[in-house]
Structures are given as C-alpha cells and as structure tokens.
PDB file of C-alpha atoms in Angstrom:
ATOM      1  CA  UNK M   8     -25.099  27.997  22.478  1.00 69.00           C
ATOM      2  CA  UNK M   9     -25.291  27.488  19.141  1.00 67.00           C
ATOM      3  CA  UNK M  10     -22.052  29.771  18.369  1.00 74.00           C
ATOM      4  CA  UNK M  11     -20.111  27.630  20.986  1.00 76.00           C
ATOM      5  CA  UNK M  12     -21.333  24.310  18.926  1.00 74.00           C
ATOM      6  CA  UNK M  13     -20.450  26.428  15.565  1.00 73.00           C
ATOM      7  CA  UNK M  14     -17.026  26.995  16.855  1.00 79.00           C
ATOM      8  CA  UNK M  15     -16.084  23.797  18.475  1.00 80.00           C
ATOM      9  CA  UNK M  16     -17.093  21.991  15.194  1.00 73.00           C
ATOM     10  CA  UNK M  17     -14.781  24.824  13.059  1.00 76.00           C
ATOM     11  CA  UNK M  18     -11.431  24.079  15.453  1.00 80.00           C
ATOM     12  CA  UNK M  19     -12.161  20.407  15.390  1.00 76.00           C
ATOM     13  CA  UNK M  20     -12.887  20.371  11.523  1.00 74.00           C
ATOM     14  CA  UNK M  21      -9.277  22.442  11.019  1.00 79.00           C
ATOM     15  CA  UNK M  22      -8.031  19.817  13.893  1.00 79.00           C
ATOM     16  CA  UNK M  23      -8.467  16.958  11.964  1.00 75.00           C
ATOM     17  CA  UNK M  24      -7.590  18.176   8.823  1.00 76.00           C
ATOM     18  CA  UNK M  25      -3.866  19.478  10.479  1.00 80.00           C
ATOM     19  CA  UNK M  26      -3.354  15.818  11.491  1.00 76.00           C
ATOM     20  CA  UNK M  27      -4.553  14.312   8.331  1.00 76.00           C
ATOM     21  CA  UNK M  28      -1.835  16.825   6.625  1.00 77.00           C
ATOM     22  CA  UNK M  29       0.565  15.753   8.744  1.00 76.00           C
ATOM     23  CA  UNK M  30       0.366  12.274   8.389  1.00 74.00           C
ATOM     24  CA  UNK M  31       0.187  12.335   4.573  1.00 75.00           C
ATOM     25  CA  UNK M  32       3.551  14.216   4.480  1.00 74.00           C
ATOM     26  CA  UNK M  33       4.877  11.956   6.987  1.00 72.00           C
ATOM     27  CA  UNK M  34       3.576   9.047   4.874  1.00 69.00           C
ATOM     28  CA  UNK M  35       5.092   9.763   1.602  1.00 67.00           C
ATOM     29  CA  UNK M  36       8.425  11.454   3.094  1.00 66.00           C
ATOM     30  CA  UNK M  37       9.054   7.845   4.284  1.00 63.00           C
ATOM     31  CA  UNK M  38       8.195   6.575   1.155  1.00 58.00           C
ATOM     32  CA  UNK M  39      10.563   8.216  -0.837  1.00 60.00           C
ATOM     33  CA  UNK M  40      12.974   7.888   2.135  1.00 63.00           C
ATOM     34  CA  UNK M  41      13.298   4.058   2.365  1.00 69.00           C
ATOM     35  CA  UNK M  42      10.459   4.005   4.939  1.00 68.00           C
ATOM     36  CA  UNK M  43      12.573   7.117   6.839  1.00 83.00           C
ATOM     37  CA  UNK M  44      10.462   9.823   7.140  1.00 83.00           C
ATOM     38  CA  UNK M  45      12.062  13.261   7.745  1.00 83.00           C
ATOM     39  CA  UNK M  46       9.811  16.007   9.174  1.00 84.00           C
ATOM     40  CA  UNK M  47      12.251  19.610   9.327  1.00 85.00           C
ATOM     41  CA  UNK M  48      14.883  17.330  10.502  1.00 89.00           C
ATOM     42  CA  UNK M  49      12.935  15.283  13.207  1.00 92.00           C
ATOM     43  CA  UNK M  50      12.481  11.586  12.855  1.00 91.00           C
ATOM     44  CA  UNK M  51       9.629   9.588  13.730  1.00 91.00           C
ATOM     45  CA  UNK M  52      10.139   5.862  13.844  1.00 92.00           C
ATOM     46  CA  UNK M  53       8.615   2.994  15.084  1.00 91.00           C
ATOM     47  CA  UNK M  54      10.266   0.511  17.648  1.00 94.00           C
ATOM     48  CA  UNK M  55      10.802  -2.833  16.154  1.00 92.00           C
ATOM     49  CA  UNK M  56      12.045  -5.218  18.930  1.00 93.00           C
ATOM     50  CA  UNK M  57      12.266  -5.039  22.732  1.00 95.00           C
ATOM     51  CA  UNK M  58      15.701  -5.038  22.541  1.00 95.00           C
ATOM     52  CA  UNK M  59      15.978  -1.345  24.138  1.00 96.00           C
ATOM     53  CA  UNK M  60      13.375  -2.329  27.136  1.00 96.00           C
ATOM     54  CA  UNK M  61      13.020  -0.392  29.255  1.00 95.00           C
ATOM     55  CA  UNK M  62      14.199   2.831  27.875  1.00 96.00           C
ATOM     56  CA  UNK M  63      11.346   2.085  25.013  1.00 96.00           C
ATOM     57  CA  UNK M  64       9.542  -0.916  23.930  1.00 96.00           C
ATOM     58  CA  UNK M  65       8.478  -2.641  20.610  1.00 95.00           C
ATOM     59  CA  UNK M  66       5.275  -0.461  19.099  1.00 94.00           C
ATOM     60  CA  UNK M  67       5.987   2.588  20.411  1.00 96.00           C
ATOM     61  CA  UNK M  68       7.039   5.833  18.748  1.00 93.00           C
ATOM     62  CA  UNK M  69      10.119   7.606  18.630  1.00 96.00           C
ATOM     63  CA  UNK M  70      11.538  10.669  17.698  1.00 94.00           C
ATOM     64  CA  UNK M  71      15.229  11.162  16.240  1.00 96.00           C
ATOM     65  CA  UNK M  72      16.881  14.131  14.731  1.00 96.00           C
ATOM     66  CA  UNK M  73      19.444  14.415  12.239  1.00 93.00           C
ATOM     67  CA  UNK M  74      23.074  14.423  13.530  1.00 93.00           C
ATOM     68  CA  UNK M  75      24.588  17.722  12.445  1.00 90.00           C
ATOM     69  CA  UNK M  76      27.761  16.737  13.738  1.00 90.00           C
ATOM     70  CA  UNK M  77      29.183  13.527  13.729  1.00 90.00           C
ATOM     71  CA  UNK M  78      32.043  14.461  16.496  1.00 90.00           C
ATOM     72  CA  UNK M  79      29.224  15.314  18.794  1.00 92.00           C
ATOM     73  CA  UNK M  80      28.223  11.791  19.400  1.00 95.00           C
ATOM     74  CA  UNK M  81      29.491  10.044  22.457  1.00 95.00           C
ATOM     75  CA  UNK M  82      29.124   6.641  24.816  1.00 95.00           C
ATOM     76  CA  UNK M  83      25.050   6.489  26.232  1.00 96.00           C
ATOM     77  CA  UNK M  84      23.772   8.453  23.428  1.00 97.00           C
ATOM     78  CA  UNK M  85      21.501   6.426  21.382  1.00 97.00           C
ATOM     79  CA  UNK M  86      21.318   6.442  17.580  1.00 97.00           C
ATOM     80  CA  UNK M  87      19.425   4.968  14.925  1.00 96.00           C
ATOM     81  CA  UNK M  88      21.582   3.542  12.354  1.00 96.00           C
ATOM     82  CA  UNK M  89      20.926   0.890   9.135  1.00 94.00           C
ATOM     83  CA  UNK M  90      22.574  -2.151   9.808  1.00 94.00           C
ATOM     84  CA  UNK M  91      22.559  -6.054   8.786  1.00 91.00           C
ATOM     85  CA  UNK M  92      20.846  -8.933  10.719  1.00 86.00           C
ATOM     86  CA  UNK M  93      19.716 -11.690   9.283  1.00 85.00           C
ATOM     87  CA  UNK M  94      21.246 -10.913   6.038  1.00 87.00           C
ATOM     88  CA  UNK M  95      18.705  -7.721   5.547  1.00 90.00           C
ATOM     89  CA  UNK M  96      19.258  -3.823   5.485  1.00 90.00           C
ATOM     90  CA  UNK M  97      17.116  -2.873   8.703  1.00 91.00           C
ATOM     91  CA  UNK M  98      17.062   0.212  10.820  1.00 93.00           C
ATOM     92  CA  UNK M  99      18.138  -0.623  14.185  1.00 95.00           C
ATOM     93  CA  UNK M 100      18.510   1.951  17.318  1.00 96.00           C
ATOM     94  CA  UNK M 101      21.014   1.237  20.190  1.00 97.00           C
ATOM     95  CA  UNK M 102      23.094   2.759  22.717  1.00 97.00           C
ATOM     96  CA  UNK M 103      26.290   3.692  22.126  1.00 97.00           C
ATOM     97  CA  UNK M 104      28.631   1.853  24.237  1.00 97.00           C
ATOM     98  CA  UNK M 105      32.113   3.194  23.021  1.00 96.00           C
ATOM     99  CA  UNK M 106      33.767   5.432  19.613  1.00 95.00           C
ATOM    100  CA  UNK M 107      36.480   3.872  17.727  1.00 93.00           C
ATOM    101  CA  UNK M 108      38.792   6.472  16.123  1.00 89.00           C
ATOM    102  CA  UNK M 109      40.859   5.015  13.321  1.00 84.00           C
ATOM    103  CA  UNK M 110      42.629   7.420  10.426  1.00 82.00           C
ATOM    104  CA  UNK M 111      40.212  10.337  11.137  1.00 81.00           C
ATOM    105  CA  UNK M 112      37.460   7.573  11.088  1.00 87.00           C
ATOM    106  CA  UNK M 113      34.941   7.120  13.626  1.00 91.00           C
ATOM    107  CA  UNK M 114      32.636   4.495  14.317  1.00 94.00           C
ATOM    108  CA  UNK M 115      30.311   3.352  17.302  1.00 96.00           C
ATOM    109  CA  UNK M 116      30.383   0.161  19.431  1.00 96.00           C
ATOM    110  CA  UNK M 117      26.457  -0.133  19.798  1.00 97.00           C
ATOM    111  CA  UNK M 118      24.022  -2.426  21.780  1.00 97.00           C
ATOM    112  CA  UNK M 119      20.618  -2.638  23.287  1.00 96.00           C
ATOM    113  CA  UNK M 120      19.628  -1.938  26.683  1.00 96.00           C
ATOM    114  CA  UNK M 121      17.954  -5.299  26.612  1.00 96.00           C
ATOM    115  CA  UNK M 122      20.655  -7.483  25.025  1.00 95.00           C
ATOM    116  CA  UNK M 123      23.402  -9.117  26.566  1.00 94.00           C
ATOM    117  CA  UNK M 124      26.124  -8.104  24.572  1.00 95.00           C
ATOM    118  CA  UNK M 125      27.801  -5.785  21.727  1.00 96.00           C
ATOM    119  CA  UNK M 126      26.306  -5.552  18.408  1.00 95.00           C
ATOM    120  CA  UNK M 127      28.359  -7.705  15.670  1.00 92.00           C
ATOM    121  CA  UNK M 128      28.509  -4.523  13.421  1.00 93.00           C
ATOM    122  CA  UNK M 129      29.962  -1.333  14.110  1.00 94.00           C
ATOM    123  CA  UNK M 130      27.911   1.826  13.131  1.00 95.00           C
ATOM    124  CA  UNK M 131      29.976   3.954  10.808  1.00 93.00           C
ATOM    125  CA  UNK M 132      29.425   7.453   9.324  1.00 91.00           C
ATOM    126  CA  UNK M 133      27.565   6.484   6.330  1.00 91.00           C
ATOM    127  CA  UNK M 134      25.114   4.342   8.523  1.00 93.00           C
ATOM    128  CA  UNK M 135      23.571   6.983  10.785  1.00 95.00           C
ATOM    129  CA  UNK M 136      20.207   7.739  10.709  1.00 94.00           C
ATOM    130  CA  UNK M 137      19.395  10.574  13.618  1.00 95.00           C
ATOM    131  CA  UNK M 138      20.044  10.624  16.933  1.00 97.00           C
ATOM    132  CA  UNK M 139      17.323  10.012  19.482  1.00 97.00           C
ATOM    133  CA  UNK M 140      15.906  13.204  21.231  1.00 96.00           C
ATOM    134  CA  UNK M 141      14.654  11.230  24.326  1.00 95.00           C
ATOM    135  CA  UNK M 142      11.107  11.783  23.038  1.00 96.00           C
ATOM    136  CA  UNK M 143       9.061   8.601  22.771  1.00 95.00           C
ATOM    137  CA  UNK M 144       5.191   8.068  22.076  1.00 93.00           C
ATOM    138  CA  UNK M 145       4.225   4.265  23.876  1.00 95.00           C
ATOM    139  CA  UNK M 146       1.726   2.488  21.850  1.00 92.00           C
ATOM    140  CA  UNK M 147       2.040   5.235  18.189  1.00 89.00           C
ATOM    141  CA  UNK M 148       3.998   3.556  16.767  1.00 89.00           C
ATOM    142  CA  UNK M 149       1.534   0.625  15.897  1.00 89.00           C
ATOM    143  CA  UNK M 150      -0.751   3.106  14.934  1.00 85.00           C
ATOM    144  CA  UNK M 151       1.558   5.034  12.867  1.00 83.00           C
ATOM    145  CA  UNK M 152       2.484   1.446  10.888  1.00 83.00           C
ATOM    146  CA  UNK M 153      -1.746   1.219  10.486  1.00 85.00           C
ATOM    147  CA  UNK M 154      -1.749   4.663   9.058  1.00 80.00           C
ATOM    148  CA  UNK M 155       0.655   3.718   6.422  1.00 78.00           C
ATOM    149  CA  UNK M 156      -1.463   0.821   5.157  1.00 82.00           C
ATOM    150  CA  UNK M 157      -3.698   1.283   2.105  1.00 83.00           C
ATOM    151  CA  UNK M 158      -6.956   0.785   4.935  1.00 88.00           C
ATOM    152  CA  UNK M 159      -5.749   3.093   7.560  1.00 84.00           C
ATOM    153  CA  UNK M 160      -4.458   5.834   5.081  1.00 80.00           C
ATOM    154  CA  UNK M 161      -8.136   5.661   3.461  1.00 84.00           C
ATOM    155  CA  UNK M 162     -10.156   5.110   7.291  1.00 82.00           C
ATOM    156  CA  UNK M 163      -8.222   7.631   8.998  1.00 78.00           C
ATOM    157  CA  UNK M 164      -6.587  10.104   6.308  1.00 79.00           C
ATOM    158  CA  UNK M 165      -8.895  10.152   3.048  1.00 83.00           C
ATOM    159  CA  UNK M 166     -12.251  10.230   4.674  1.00 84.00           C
ATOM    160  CA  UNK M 167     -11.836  12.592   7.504  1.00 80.00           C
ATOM    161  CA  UNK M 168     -10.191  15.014   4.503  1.00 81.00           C
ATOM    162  CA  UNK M 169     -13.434  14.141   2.627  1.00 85.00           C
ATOM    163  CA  UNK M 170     -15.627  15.297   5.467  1.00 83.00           C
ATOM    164  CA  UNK M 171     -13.709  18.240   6.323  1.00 81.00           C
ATOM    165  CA  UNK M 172     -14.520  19.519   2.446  1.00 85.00           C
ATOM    166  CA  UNK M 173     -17.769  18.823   2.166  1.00 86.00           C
ATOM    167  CA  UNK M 174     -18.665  20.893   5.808  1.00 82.00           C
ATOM    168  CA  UNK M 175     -16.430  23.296   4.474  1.00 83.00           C
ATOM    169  CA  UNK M 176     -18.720  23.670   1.233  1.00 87.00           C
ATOM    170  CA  UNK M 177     -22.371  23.618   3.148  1.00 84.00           C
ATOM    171  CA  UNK M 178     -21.141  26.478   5.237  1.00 82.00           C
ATOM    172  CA  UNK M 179     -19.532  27.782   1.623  1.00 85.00           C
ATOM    173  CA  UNK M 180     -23.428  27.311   0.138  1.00 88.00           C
ATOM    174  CA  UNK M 181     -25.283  28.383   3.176  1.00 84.00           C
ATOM    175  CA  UNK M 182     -23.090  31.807   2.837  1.00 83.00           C
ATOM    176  CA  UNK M 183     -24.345  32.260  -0.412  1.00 85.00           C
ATOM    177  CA  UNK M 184     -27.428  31.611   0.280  1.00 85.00           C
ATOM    178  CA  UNK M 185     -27.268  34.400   3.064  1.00 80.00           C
ATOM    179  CA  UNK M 186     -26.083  36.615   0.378  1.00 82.00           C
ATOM    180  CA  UNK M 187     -28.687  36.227  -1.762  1.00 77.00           C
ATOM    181  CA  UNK M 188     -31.864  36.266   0.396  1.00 73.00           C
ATOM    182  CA  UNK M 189     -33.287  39.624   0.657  1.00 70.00           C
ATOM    183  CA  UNK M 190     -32.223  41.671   3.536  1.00 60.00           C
ATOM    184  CA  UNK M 191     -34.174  41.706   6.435  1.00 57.00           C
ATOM    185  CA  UNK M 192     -35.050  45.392   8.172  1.00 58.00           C
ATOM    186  CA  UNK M 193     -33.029  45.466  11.339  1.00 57.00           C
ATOM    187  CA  UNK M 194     -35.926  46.033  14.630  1.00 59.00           C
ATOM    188  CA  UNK M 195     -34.258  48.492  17.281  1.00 64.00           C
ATOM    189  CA  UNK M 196     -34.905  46.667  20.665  1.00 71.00           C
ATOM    190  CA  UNK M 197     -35.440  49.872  21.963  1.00 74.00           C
ATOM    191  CA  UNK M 198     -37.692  51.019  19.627  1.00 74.00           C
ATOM    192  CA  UNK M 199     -39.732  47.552  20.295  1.00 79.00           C
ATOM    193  CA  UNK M 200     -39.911  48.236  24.206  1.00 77.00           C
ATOM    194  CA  UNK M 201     -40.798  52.512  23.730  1.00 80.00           C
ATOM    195  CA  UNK M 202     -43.629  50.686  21.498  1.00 81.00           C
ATOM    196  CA  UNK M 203     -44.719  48.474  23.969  1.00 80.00           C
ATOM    197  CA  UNK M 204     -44.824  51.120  26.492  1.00 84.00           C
ATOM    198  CA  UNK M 205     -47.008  53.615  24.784  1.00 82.00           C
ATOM    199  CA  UNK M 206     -49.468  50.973  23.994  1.00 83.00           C
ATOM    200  CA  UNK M 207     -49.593  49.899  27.135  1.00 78.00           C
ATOM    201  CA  UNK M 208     -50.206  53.532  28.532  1.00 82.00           C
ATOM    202  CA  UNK M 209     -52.788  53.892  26.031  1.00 81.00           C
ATOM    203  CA  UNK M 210     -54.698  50.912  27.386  1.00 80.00           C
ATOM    204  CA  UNK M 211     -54.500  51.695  30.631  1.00 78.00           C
ATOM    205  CA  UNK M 212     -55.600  55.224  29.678  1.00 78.00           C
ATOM    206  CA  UNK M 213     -58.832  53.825  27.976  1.00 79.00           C
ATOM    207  CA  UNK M 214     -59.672  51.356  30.938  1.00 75.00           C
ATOM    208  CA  UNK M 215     -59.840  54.120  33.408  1.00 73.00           C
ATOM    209  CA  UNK M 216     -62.182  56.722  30.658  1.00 74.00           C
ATOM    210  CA  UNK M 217     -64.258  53.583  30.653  1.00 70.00           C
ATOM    211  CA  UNK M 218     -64.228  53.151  34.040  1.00 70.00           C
ATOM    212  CA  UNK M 219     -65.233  57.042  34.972  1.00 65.00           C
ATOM    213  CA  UNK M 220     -67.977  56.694  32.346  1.00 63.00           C
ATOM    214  CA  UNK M 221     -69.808  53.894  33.924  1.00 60.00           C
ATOM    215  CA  UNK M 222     -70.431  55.548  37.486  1.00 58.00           C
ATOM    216  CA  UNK M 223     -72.376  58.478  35.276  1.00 53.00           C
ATOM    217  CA  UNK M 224     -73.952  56.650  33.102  1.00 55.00           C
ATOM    218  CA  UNK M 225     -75.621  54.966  36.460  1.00 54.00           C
ATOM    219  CA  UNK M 226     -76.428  57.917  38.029  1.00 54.00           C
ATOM    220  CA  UNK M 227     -78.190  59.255  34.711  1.00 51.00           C
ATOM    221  CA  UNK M 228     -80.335  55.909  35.049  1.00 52.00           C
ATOM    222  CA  UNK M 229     -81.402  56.537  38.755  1.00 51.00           C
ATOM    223  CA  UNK M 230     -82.787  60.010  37.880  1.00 51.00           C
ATOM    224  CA  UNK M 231     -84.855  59.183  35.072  1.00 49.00           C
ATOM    225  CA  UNK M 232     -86.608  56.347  37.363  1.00 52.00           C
ATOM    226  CA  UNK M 233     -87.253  58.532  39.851  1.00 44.00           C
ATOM    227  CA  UNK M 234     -89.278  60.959  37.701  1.00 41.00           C
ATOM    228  CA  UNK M 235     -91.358  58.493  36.610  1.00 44.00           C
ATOM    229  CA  UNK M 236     -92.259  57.801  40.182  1.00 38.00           C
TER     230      UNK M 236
END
C-alpha cells in the first residue's frame, strides 16, 4: 500500500510541476508576444465577446495555429486576426465570409457567427494571427486570464513549484539518510521458517521424553510402598 501511495504522490508531484511549466512558458511567451502566446506554433487564446456564439462563447479557450500559407485560407475558415474597434488594436476571431484578390493581394471579408453583418475592416496579410484548429476549451479561458495575474501566477504556479521542491528534497534527505545508516543483515525467510521448525521439533521431542518419564517414575513409587507393607 504504501508503494501505491509513494507512487501516486511521485506522478502527481511531476503532474503538477508539467502544468506549472507549461503555464509559465505560456505566460511569458504572451508577454513578449503582445499578450499572443505561441506554444510550437499552436495558439491558445481566450474568447473575448459572444460574437462567435455558438461555435464558441466569451471565456472559453481556444486553440489557433500559425498559417503557413496564406493561399490556403478560404470562405468558413475562421481566423484570428488584430484589428480596430473602438479606436484600439484588439485581437478579434471571425469567420471568413469571402477573399478579395487585388494585385496579388489578398484579404478576408470576416464576421461573427453571432453578428448581423460584415466586419468594417478587412483582414489583410500583415493582420493574421493563426488560424483556428476547431479545438476549444469552454470555461479555460477565464482561468487562463486568472493565471496570468500576479495572484493566480503566485496561487497556482509559484507555490505548487515550491511544494514540488521541497518533497523533492525530503525524499533527497531521507535517501541520504538511508545511505548513511548502517546496513542492516538481510534475514532469509527461509532460514526463519527451517528455524522455527527445528525448534518446534525439539519441543515436541522434549514433551513426549517428559511424558514417558512420568509413567516410570510412578511405577517406581508403587513398589517402594508396597515393601513397606
């Protein structure tokens, strides 16, 4: 039982510590990414709005991938591009609705599934982020925008990484403790039970010598009292 325990504890130590990894690159990827984080050319993002309802919905998590080629892109597939609303830079990701071809330029008619009509702003070249791999995560998104805050980096990332080292070093100083402590002589279970065995022959060996002694040393009694008679 207590290997079972010993193990579970070691994959969920190492489990923990993976994700904790994992978010930290993801963390400061995005951070040196204007808030884009790129993970061997997938791209995690959170959903802003509810203007793509009901393919996804605001909160949840999405996963992009770079676009390799530009040419590949066509009308339904949806893309995550930077665009301008309300006078700000924002990432926004819509369906493609058409491609406008113009002097060996291409650009993409976009719009949510949600919204009524086209987006005001074509998405050109320049403006694409990744294209979305049809992978989405409902709800991780809001906790991926927690785990970027200062609390939830330190609650979720920092501490667990702080726990993970400090089992990591008990097991480190209860290994060297092992070492040091003088070795114990090994006891052959066998050797134990042939032990047991013999003794246990030799008592029941003495119990029955005592037993044939007592009938004689009655009978030795009975003469002598007769004698005397």
């Amino acid at each position: 039982m207590k290997k079972v325990l010993k193990t579970i504890a070691n994959v969920l130590s190492w489990v923990i510590l993976a994700f904790a990894l994992l978010i930290t690159i993801l963390v400061f990827s995005s951070g040196r990414n204007n808030g884009v984080a790129n993970l061997f050319g997938y791209i995690p993002l959170t959903v802003e709005s509810d203007s793509m309802l009901p393919t996804f919905a605001q909160g949840d998590l999405i996963i992009c991938k770079e676009i390799d080629d530009l040419n590949s892109l066509k009308a339904n597939d949806v893309i995550t591009f930077w665009t301008i609303i309300d006078g700000k830079k924002v990432k926004n990701t819509h369906r493609i609705i058409s491609v406008n071809e113009f002097e060996s330029t291409r650009s993409f008619i976009t719009r949510g599934d949600n919204n009524p009509i086209n987006d005001e702003i074509p998405a050109y070249a320049g403006d694409l982020i990744g294209q979305w791999t049809e992978i989405k995560l409902p709800g991780m998104g809001n906790v991926m925008n927690f785990l970027r805050t200062k609390t939830g980096f330190f609650v979720c990332i920092l501490i667990p990484m702080a726990i993970f080292f400090l089992f990591e070093l008990y097991k480190f100083i209860i290994v060297l403790i092992e070492i040091k402590r003088p070795a114990v002589p090994e006891i052959d279970e066998e050797e134990i039970k042939r032990r047991a065995i013999e003794e246990y022959l030799a008592e029941q060996k003495q119990n029955a010598s005592e037993s044939d002694a007592k009938p004689a040393e009655t009978e030795a009694s009975e003469t002598s009292g007769s004698t005397q008679t």
